[in-house]
Coordinates of C-alpha atoms and ligand atoms in Angstrom, one line a residue:
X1 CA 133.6 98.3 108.0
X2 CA 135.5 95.0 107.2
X3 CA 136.8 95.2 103.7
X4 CA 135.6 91.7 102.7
X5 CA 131.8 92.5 102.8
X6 CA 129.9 94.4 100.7
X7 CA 126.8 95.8 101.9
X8 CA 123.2 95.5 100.6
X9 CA 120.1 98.3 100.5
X10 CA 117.0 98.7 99.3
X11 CA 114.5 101.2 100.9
X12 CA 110.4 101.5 101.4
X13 CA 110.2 105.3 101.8
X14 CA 106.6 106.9 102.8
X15 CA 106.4 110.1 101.7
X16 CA 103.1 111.9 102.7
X17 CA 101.3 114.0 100.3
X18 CA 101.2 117.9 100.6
X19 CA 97.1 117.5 99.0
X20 CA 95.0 119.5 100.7
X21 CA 92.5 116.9 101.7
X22 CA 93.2 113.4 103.1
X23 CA 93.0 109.8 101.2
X24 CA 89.4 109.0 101.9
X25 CA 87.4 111.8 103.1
X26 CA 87.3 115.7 103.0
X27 CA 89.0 116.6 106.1
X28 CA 91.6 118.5 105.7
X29 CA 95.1 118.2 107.1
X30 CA 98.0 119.9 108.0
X31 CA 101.2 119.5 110.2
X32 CA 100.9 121.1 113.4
X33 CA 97.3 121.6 113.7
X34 CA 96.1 121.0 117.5
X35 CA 95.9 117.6 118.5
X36 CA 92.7 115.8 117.3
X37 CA 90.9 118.7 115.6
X38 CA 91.2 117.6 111.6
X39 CA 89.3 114.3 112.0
X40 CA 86.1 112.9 111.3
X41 CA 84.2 109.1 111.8
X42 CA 85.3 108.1 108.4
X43 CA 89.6 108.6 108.8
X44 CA 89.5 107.6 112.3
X45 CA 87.5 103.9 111.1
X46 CA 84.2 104.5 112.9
X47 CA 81.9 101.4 111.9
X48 CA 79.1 102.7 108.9
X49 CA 80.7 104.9 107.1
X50 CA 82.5 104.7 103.7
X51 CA 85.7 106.2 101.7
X52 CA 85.8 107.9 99.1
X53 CA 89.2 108.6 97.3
X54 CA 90.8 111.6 96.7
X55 CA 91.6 112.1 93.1
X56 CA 94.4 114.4 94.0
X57 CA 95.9 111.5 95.7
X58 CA 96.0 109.4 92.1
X59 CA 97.4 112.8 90.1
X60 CA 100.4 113.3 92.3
X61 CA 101.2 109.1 92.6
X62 CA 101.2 109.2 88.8
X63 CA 103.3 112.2 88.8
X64 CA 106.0 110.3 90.3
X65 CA 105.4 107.4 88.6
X66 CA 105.8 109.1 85.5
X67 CA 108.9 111.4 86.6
X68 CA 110.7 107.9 87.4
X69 CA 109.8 106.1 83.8
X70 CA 107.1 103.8 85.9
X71 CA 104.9 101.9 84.0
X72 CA 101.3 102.6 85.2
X73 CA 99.0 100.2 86.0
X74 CA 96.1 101.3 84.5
X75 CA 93.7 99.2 86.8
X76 CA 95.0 98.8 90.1
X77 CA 92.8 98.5 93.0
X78 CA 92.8 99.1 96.9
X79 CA 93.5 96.4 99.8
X80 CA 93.0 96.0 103.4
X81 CA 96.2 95.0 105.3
X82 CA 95.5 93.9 108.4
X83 CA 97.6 94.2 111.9
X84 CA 97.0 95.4 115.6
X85 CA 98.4 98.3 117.2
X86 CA 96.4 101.3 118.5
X87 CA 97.7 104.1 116.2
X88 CA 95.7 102.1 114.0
X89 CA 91.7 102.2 115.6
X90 CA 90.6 100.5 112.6
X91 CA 92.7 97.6 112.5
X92 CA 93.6 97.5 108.8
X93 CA 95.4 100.3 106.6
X94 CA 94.1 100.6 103.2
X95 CA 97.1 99.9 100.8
X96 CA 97.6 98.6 97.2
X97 CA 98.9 94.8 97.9
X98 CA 98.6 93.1 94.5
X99 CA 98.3 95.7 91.9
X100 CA 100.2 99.2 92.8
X101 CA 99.6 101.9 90.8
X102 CA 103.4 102.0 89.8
X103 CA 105.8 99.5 88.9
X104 CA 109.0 99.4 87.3
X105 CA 111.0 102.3 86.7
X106 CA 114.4 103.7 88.5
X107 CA 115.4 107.1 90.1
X108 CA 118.6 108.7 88.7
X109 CA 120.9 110.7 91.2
X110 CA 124.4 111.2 92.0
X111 CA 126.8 109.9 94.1
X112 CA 130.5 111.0 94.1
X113 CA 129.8 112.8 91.3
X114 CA 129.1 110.1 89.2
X115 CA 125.6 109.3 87.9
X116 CA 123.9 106.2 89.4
X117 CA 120.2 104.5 89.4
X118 CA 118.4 102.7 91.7
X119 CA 115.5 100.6 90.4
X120 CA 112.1 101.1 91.5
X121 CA 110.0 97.8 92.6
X122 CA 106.9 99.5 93.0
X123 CA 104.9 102.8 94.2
X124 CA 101.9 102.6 96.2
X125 CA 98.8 104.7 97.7
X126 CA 98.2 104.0 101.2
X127 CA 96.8 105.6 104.1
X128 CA 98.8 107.2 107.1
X129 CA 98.2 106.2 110.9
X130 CA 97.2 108.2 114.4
X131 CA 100.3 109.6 116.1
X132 CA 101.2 107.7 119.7
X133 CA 102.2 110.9 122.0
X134 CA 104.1 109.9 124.9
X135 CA 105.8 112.7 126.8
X136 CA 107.3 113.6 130.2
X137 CA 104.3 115.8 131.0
X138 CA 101.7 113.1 131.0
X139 CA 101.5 109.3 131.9
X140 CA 101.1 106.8 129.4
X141 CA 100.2 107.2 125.8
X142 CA 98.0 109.5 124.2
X143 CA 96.4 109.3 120.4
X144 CA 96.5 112.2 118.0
X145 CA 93.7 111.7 115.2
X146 CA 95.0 114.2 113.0
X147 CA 97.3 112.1 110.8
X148 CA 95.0 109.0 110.2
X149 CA 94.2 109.3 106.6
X150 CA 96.8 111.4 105.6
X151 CA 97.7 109.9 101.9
X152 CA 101.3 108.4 101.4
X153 CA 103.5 107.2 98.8
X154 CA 105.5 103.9 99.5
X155 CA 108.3 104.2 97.2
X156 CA 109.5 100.4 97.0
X157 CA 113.1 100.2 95.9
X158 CA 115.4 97.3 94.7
X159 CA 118.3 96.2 96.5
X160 CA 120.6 98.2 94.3
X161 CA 122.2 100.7 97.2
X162 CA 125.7 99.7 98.3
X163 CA 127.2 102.0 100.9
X164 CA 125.4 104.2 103.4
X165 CA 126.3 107.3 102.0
X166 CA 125.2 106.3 98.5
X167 CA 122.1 105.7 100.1
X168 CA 121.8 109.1 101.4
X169 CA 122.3 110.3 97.8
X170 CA 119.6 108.3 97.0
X171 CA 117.3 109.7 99.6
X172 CA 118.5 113.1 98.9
X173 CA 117.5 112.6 95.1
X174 CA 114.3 111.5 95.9
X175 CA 113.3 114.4 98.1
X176 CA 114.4 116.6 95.7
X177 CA 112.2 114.7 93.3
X178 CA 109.0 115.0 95.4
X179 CA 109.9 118.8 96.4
X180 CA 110.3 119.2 92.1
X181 CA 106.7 117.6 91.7
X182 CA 105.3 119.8 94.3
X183 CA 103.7 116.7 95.9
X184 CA 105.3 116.9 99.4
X185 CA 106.4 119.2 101.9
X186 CA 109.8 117.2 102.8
X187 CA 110.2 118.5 106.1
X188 CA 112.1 116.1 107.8
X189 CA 111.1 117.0 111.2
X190 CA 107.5 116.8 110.3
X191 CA 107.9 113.4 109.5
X192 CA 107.0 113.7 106.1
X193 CA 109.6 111.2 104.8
X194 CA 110.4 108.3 106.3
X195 CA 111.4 105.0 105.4
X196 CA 112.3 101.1 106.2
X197 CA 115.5 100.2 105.9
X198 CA 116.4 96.8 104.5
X199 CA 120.1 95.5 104.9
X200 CA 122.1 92.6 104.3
X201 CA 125.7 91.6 103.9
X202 CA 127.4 89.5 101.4
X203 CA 131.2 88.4 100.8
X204 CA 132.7 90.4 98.2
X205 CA 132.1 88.4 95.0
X206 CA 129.1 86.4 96.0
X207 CA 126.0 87.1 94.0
X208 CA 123.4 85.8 96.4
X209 CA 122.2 88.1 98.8
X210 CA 122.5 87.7 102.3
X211 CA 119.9 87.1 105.0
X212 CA 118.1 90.7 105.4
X213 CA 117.1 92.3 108.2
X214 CA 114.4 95.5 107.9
X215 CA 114.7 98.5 110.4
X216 CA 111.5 100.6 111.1
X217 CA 111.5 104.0 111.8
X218 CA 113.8 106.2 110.2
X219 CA 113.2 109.5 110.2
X220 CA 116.1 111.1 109.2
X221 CA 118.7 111.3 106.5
X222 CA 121.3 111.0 108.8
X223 CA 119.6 108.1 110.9
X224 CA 119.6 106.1 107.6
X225 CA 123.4 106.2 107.3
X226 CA 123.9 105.3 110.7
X227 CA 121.5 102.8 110.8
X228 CA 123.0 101.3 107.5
X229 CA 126.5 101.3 109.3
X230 CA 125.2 99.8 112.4
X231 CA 123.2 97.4 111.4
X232 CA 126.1 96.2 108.6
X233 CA 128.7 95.8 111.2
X234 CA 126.5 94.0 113.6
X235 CA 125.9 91.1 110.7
X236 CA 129.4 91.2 109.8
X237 CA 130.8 90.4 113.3
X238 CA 127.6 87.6 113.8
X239 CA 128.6 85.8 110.2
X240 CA 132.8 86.5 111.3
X241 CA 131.6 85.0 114.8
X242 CA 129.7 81.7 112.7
X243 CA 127.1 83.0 114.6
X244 CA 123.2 82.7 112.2
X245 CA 120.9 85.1 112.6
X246 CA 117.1 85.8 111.4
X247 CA 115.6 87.8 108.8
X248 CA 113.8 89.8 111.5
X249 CA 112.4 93.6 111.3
X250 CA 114.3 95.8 114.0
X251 CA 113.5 99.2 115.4
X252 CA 116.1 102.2 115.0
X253 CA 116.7 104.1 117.8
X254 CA 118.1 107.2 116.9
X255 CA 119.1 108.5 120.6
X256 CA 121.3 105.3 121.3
X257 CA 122.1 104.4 117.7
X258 CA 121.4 100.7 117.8
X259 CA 118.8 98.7 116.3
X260 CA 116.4 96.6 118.7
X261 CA 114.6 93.3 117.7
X262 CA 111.2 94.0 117.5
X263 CA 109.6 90.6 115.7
X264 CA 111.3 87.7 113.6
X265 CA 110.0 89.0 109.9
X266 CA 106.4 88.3 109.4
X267 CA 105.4 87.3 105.7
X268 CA 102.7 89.1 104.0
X269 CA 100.3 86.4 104.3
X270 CA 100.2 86.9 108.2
X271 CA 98.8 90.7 107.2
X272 CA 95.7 88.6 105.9
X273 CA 95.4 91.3 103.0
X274 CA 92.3 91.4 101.0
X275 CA 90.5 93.7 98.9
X276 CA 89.5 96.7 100.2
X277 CA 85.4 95.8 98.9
X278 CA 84.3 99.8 100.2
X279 CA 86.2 101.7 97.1
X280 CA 86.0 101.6 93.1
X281 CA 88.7 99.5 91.3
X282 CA 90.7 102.5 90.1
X283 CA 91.0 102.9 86.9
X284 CA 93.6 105.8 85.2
X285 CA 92.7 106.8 81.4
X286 CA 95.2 107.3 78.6
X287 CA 94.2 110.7 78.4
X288 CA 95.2 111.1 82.3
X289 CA 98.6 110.2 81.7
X290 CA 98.9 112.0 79.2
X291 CA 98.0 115.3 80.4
X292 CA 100.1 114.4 83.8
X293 CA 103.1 113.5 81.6
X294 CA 102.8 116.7 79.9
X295 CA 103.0 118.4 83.0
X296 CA 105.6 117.4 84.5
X297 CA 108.8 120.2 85.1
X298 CA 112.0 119.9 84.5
X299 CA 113.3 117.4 86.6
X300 CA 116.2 117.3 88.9
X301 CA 118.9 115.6 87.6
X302 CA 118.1 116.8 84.0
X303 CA 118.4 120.3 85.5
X304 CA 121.7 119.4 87.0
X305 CA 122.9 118.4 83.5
X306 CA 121.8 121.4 81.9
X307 CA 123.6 123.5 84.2
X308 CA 126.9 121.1 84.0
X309 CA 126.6 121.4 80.1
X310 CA 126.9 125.3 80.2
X311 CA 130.0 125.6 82.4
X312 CA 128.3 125.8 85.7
X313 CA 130.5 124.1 88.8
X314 CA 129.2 120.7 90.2
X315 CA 128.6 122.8 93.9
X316 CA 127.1 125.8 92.2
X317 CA 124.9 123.4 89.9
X318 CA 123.5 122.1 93.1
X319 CA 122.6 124.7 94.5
X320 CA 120.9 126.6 91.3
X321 CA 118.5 123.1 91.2
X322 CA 117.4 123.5 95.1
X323 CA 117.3 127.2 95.4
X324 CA 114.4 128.1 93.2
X325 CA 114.5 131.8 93.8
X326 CA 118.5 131.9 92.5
X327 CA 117.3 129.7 89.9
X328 CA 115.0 132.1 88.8
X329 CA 117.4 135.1 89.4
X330 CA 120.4 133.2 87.4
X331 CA 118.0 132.3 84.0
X332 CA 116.6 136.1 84.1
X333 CA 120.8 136.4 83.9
X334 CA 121.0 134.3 81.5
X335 CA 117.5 135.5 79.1
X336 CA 119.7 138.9 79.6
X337 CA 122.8 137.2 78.1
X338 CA 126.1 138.4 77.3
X339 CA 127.5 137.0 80.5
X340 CA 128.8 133.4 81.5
X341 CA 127.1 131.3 83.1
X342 CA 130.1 129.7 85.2
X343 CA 130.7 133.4 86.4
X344 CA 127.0 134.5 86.7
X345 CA 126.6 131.5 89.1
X346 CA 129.4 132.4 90.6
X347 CA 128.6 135.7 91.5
X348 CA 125.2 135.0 92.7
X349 CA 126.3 132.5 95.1
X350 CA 129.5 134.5 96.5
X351 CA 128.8 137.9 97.1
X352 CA 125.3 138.7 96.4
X353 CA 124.1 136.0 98.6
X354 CA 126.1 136.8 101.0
X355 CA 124.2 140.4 100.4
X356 CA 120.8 139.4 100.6
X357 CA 121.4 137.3 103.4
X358 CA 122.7 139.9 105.6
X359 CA 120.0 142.3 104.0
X360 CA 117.7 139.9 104.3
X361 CA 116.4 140.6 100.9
X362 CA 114.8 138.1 98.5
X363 CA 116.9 138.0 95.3
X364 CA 113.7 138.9 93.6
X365 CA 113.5 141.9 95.4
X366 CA 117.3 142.6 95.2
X367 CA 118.0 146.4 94.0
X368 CA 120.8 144.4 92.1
X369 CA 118.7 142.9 89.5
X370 CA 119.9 140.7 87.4
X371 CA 119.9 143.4 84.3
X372 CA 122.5 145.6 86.4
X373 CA 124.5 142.6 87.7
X374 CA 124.9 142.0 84.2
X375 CA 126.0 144.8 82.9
X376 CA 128.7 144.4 86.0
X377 CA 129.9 141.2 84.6
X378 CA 130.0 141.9 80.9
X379 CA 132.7 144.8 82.1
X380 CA 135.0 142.3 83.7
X381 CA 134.4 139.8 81.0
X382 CA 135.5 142.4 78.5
X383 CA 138.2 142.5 80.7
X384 CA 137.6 146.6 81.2
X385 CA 137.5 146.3 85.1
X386 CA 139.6 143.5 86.9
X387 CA 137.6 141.0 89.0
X388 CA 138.3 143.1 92.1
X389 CA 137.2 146.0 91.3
X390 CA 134.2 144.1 90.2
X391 CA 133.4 144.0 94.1
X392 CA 134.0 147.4 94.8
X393 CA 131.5 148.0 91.8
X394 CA 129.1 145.7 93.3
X395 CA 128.9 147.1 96.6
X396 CA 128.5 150.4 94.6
X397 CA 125.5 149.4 92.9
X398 CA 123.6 148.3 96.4
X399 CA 124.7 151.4 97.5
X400 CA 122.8 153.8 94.6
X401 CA 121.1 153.6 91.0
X402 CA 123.6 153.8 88.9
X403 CA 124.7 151.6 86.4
X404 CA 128.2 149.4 86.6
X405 CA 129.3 151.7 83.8
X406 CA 128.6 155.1 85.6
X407 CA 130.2 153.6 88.8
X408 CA 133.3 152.4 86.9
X409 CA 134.0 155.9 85.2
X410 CA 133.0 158.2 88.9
X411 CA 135.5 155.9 91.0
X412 CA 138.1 155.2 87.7
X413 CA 138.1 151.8 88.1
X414 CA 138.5 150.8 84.5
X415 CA 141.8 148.5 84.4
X416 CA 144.5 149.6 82.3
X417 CA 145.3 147.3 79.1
X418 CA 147.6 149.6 77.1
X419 CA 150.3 147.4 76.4
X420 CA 152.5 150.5 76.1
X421 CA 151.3 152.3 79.1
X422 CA 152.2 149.3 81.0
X423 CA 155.3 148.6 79.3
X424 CA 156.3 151.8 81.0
X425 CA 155.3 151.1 83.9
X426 CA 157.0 147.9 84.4
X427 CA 160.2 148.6 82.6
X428 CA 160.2 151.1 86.2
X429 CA 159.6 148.4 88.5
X430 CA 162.3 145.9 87.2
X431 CA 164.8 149.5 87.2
X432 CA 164.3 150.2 90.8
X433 CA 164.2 146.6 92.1
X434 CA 167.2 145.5 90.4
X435 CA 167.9 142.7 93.8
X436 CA 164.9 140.8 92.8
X437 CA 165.4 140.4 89.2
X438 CA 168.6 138.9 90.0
X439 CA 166.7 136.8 92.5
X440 CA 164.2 135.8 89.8
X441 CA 167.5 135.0 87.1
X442 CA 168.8 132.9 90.0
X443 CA 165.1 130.5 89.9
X444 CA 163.8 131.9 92.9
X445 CA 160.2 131.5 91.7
X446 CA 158.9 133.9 94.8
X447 CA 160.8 136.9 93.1
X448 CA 158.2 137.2 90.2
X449 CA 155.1 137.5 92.5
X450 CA 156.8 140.4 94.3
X451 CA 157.5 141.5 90.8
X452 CA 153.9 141.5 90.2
X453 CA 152.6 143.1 93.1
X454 CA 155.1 146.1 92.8
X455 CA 153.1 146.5 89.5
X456 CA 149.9 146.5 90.6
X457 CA 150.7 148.6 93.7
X458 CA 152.1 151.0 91.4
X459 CA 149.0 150.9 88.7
X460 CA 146.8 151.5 92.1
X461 CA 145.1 147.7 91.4
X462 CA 144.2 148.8 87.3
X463 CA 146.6 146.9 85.5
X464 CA 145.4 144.0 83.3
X465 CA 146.3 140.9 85.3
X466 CA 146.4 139.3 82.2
X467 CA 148.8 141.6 80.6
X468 CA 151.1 142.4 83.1
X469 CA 151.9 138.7 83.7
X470 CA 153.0 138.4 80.0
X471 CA 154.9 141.5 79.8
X472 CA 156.6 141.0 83.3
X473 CA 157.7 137.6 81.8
X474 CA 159.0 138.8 78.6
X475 CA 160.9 141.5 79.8
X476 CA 162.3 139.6 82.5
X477 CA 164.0 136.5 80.1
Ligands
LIG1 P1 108.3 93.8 103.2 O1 107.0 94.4 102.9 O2 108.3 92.5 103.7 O3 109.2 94.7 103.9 P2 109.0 94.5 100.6 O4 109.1 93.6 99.4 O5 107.9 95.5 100.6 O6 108.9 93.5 101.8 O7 110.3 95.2 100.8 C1 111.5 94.7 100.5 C2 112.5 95.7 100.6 O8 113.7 95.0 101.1 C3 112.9 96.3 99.3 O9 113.2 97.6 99.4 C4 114.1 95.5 98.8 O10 114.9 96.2 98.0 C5 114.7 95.2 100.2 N1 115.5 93.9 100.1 C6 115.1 92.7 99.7 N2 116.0 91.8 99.9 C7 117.1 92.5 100.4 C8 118.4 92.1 100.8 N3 118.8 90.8 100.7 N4 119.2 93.0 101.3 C9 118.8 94.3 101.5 N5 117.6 94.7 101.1 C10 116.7 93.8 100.6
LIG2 MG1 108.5 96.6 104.6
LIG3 ZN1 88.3 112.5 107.8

């Protein structure tokens, strides 16, 4: 990437909704059903008959309107955008041109660990189109049904992403946003996200935007950063090369990775939209947002915050948001109390989900539950068993019912903090390893940690850490 250009993104991501019935009629969908089996004359355009829409579809578009501060357009209406192609046998997609139901409004995520926002232009209803199969094991180009109807979200966004990984924070914040509202399925491979694109280039301190250029068909994550990469150094070496090029949409191909032209851009009037004359004007009630607003969960970001604000690590935060069952395990923890969070999360994370993976075992069905792990943890935290032989009490409390206490006392695990006992005990060590305390008295540094480890060896691992260290010192100057 040459240093003197900054790059410019905004994305159209279509997100299909998880309802159980499509946009306009009652047939219902899912992903993998055989091909051309959930259809009927109304989602696959037959002249005659009419839609009728899904009021599922409004509840989850305001759900993310409202989760991203949208404002709501309280009377938006459908349109008719018009365009050939044959995944499309009715020749226009039913959309929301002129009045969306969402406008306004940002998502927040974070990138590099520092909070960011992208601005929202717009979110809009639409309908989903056929699926072209094409395939080694037939000629030509078959038509799958199944998906024409299926409701989307267009999530417009501003021009506000800079670098191609930024923009895959941004897409990762948004799936996790739609997988929060329990509106979408967000399997990838299913297609169920994908999005458009848009890139430009500018000098570094230019404030105009460059000439953009939109690239259909994204389908990945990853395909967006490449495409982002590609598609920035192609303009870069044009504009170095004083060579002008078009705003023009482009196809990604994600086998080669390069974009292809596919059409210099069309504007919206060539789509000929117009209103879609066969449905209501839509209207949403106070009352509606209201009750949706109310509903909403605790949302991503704000999660990640919560988590950051009680000690938990920026990895471990993570991973408490997008693992609902540990969630759920770590707050029983926490309802519990006594214990940490940073070392609760830490825990659940290392070994025990290194546990129930092996096992195979749900942490909800974990024979560790979150009231014995507890009790585990509040026993190192008291400092009466070190962190090591907090493992060998772990593994002891898979193994059997007994509690952390009955396991500590059976295999003597309980660490020894007697200052006096372990004044003994070292004043020993330093006797019969006279050659490293001169070693230590001489500044080599290493002589301490064999020092140390004389100490423990001879305490059989009990010894405070904690105190040992400080006696070793004191002794020693
Ligand atoms: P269209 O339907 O023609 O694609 P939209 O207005 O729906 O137009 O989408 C425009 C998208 O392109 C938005 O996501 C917007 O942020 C992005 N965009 C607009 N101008 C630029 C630019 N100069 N560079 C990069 N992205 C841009
Ligand atoms: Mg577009
Ligand atoms: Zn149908």
């Amino acid at each position: 990437m040459n240093p003197k250009y900054e790059t410019v993104i905004g994305l159209e991501i279509h997100a299909e909704l998880s309802t159980k019935t499509k946009a306009f009629c009652a047939c219902e969908y899912s992903f993998g059903g055989e091909v051309n089996t959930q259809w009927c004359p109304g989602c696959v355009g037959m002249p005659g008959t009419l839609p009728t829409l899904n009021k599922m579809v409004v509840e989850y578009a305001l759900r993310l309107g409202l989760a991203t501060d949208c404002k709501v357009n309280q009377r938006s209406g459908h349109d008719r955008k018009q365009y050939f192609y044959p995944d499309l046998a009715k020749g226009y997609q039913v959309t929301q041109a002129d009045a969306p139901i969402c406008e306004g409004g940002k998502v927040e995520f974070y990138h590099k660990g520092e909070k960011r926002s992208v601005r929202l232009t717009r979110i809009h209803i639409e309908e989903d189109t056929a699926k072209l199969l094409h395939g080694d094991a037939f000629a030509g180009t078959l038509l799958d049904f199944n998906r024409s109807g299926v409701p989307l979200l267009e999530i417009v966004s501003e021009p506000d992403l800079r670098s191609a990984e930024e923009t895959k924070d941004y897409l990762e914040a948004v799936r996790m946003l739609l997988g929060t509202l329990d509106i979408c399925n967000c399997q990838m491979q299913e297609g169920t996200i994908r999005c458009d694109v848009n890139v430009s280039v500018r000098p570094i301190g230019q404030t105009a935007y460059g000439t953009r250029v939109e690239m259909k068909n994204v389908n990945t994550f990853s395909g967006a950063m490449q495409a982002v990469t590609y598609e920035a150094n192609r303009q870069i070496e044009l504009i170095e090369a004083g060579i002008a090029f078009p705003q023009e949409t482009r196809r990604w191909d994600e086998h080669s990775g390069v974009s292809i032209s596919m059409r210099t851009k069309e504007n919206a009037a060539d789509y000929r939209y117009f209103p879609e004359a066969d449905l209501f004007s839509l209207s949403v009630s106070d009352a509606w947002i209201a009750d949706v607003k109310q509903s909403l969960p605790e949302l991503p970001v704000a999660k990640y915050e919560r988590y950051r604000g009680m000690g938990v690590s920026e990895g471990e935060s993570w991973l408490l948001v997008e693992s609902p069952e540990k969630e759920a395990y770590f707050e029983a923890c926490m309802q519990i109390g006594g214990v940490s969070p940073k070392n609760a999360a830490n825990w659940i994370f290392g070994l025990l989900t290194a546990r129930w993976k092996e096992t195979g075992v749900s942490p909800q069905e974990s024979s560790v539950t979150p009231v014995r792990l507890c009790e585990m943890l509040r026993l190192i935290e008291s400092g009466t068993i070190s962190n090591d032989a907090g493992k060998t009490v772990l593994d002891a409390l898979f193994a059997s019912d007994e509690t952390a206490a009955e396991i500590v006392a059976r295999l003597s695990l309980a660490q020894v903090s007697d200052v006096g006992e372990l004044k003994a005990l070292v004043t020993g060590i330093l006797e019969a390893n006279e050659d490293s305390v001169t070693a230590y008295k001489n500044g080599k540094s290493n002589a301490f940690g064999f020092l140390v480890g004389q100490c423990m060896k001879a305490s059989q691992g009990k010894a405070n850490p904690q105190i040992l260290n400080q006696l070793l010192r004191e002794l020693l100057d």
